[in-house]
PDB file of C-alpha atoms in Angstrom:
ATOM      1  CA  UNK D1473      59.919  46.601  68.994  1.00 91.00           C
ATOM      2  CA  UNK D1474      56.403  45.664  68.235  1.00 93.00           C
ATOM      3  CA  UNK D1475      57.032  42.422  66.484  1.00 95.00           C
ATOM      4  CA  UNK D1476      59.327  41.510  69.752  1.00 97.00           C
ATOM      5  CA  UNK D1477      55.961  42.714  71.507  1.00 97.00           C
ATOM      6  CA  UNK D1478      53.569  40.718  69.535  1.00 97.00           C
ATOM      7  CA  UNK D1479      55.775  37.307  70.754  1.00 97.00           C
ATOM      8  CA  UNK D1480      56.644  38.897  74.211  1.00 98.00           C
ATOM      9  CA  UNK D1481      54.791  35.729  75.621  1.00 97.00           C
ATOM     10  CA  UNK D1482      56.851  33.388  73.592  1.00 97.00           C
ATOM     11  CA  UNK D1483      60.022  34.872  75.479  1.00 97.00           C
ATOM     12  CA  UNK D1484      58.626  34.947  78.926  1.00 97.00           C
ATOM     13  CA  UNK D1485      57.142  31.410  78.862  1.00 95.00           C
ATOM     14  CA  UNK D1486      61.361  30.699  77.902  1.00 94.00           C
ATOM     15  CA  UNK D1487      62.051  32.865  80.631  1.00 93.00           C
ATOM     16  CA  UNK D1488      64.195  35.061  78.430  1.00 95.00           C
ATOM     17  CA  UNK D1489      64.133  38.633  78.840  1.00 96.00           C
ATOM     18  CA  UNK D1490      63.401  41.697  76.556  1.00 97.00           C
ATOM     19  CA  UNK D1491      64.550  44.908  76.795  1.00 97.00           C
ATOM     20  CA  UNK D1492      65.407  48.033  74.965  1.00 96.00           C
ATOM     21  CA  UNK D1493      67.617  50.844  75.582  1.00 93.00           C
ATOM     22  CA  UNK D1494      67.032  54.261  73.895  1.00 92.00           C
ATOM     23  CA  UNK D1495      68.884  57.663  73.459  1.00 91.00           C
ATOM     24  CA  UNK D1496      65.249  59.107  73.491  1.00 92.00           C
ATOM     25  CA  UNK D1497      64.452  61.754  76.668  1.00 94.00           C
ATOM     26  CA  UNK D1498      61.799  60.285  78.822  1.00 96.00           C
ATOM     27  CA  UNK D1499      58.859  61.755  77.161  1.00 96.00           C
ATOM     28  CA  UNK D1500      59.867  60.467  73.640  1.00 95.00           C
ATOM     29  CA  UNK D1501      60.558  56.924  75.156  1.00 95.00           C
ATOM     30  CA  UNK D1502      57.102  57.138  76.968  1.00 96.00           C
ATOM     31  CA  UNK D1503      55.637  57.916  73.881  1.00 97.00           C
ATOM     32  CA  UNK D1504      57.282  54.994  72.054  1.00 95.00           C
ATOM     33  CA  UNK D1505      55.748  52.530  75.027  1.00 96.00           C
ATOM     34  CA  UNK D1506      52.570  53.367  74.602  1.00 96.00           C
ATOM     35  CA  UNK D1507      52.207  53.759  70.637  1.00 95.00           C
ATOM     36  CA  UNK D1508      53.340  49.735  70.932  1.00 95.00           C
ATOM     37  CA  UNK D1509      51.515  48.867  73.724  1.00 97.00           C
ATOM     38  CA  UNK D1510      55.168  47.408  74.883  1.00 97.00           C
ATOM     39  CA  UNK D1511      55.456  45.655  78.346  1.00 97.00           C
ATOM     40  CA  UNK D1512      58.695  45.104  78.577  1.00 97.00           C
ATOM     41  CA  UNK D1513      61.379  47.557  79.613  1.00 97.00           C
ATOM     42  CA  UNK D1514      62.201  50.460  78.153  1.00 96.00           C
ATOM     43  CA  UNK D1515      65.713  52.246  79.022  1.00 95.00           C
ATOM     44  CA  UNK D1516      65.744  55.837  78.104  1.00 95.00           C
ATOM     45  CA  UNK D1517      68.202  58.912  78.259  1.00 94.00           C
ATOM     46  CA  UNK D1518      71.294  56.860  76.833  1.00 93.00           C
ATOM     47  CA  UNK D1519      74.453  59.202  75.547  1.00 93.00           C
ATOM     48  CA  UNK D1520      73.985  57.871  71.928  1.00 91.00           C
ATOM     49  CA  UNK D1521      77.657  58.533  71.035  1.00 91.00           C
ATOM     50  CA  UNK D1522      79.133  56.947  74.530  1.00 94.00           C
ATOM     51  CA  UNK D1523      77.187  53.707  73.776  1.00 93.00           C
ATOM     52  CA  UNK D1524      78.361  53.900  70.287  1.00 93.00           C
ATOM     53  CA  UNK D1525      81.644  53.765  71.417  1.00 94.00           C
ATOM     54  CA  UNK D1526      81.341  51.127  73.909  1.00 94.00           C
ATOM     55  CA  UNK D1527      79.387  48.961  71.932  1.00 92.00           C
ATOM     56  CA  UNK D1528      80.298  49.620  68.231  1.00 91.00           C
ATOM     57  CA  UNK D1529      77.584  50.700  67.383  1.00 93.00           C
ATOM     58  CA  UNK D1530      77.025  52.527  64.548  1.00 92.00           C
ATOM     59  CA  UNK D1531      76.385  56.876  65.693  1.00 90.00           C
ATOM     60  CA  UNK D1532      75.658  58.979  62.833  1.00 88.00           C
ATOM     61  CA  UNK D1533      77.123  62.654  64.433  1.00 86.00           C
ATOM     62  CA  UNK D1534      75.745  64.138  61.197  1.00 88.00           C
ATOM     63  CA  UNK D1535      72.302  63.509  61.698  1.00 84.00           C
ATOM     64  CA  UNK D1536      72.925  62.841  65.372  1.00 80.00           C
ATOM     65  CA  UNK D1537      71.403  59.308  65.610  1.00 84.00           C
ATOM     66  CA  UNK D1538      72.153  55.782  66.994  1.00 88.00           C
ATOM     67  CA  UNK D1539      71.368  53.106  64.097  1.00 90.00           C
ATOM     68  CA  UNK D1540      69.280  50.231  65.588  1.00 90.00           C
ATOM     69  CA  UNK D1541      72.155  47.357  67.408  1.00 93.00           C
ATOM     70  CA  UNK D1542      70.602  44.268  69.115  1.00 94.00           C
ATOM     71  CA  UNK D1543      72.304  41.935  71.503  1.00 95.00           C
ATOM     72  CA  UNK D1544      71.385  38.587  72.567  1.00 94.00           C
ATOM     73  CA  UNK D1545      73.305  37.953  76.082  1.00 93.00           C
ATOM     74  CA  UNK D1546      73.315  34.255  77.460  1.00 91.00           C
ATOM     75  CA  UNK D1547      72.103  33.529  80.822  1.00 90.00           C
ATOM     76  CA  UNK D1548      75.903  34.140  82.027  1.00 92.00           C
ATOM     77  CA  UNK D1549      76.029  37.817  80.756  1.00 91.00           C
ATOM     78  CA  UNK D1550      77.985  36.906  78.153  1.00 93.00           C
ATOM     79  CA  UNK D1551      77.321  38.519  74.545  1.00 93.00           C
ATOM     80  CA  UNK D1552      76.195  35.658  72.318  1.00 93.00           C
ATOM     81  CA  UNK D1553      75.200  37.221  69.410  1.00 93.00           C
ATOM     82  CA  UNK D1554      74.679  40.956  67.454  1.00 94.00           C
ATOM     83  CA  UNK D1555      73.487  42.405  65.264  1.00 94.00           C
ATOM     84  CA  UNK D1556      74.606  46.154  64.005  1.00 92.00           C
ATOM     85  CA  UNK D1557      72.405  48.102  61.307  1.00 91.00           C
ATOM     86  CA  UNK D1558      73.674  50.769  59.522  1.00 85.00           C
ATOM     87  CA  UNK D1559      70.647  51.802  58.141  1.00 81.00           C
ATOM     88  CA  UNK D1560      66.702  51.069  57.759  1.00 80.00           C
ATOM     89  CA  UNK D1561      67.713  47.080  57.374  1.00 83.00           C
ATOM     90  CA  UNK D1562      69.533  44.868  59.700  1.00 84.00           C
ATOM     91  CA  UNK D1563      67.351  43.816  62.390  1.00 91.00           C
ATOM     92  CA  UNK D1564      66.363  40.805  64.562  1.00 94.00           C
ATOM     93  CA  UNK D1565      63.072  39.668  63.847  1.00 95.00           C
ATOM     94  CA  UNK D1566      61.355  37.849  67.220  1.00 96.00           C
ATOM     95  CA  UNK D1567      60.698  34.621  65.508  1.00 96.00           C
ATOM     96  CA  UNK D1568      64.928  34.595  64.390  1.00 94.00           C
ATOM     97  CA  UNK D1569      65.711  35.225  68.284  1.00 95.00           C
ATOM     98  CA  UNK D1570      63.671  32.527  68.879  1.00 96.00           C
ATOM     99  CA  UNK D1571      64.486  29.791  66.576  1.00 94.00           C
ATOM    100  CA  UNK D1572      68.287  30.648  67.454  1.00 93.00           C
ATOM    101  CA  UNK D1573      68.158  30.623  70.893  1.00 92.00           C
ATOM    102  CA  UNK D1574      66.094  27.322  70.612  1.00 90.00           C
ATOM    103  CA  UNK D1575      68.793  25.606  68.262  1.00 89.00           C
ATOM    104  CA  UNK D1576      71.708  26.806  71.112  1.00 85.00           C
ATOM    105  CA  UNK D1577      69.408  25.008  73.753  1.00 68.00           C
ATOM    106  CA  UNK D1578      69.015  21.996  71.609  1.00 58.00           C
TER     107      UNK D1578
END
């Protein structure tokens, strides 16, 4: 979330929203916020294993933990792109959103 932070203006100045969801109660997600400094919204509270479901996401019920899933949605709503980590790597750097959504703009 912080590197999406450090390039938040990039995205606004696109007019391209960022936002993340979280499984976190509201006093974990606060906490999150503000160790990032993050303006941009911050969902909290979801049912890790209902979203996991509905998105394919990846739940570990062992451990009982979402793994990190990213979605880019075109201006329609439409999903244009994902990615789904099962583990510490598989993540969308800012700078990759960027260049991609650039390159489907021409």
């Amino acid at each position: 979330m912080a590197d999406f932070q450090s390039r938040i203006r990039e995205f606004e100045d696109r007019g391209i929203a960022v936002v993340a969801a979280s499984a976190d109660k509201l006093s974990d997600a606060l906490a999150t916020v503000s160790r990032h400094q993050l303006s941009f919204p911050v969902v909290h509270g979801l049912d890790a294993g209902e979203f996991a479901e509905q998105t394919g996401a990846f739940f570990d019920r062992e451990k009982g933990f979402l793994h990190a899933s990213e979605f880019i949605l075109a201006p329609d709503g439409k999903l244009a792109a994902a990615v789904y980590s099962t583990g510490p790597l598989g993540r969308f750097s800012a700078k990759d959103v960027l260049g991609w959504i650039a390159g489907q703009l021409g």
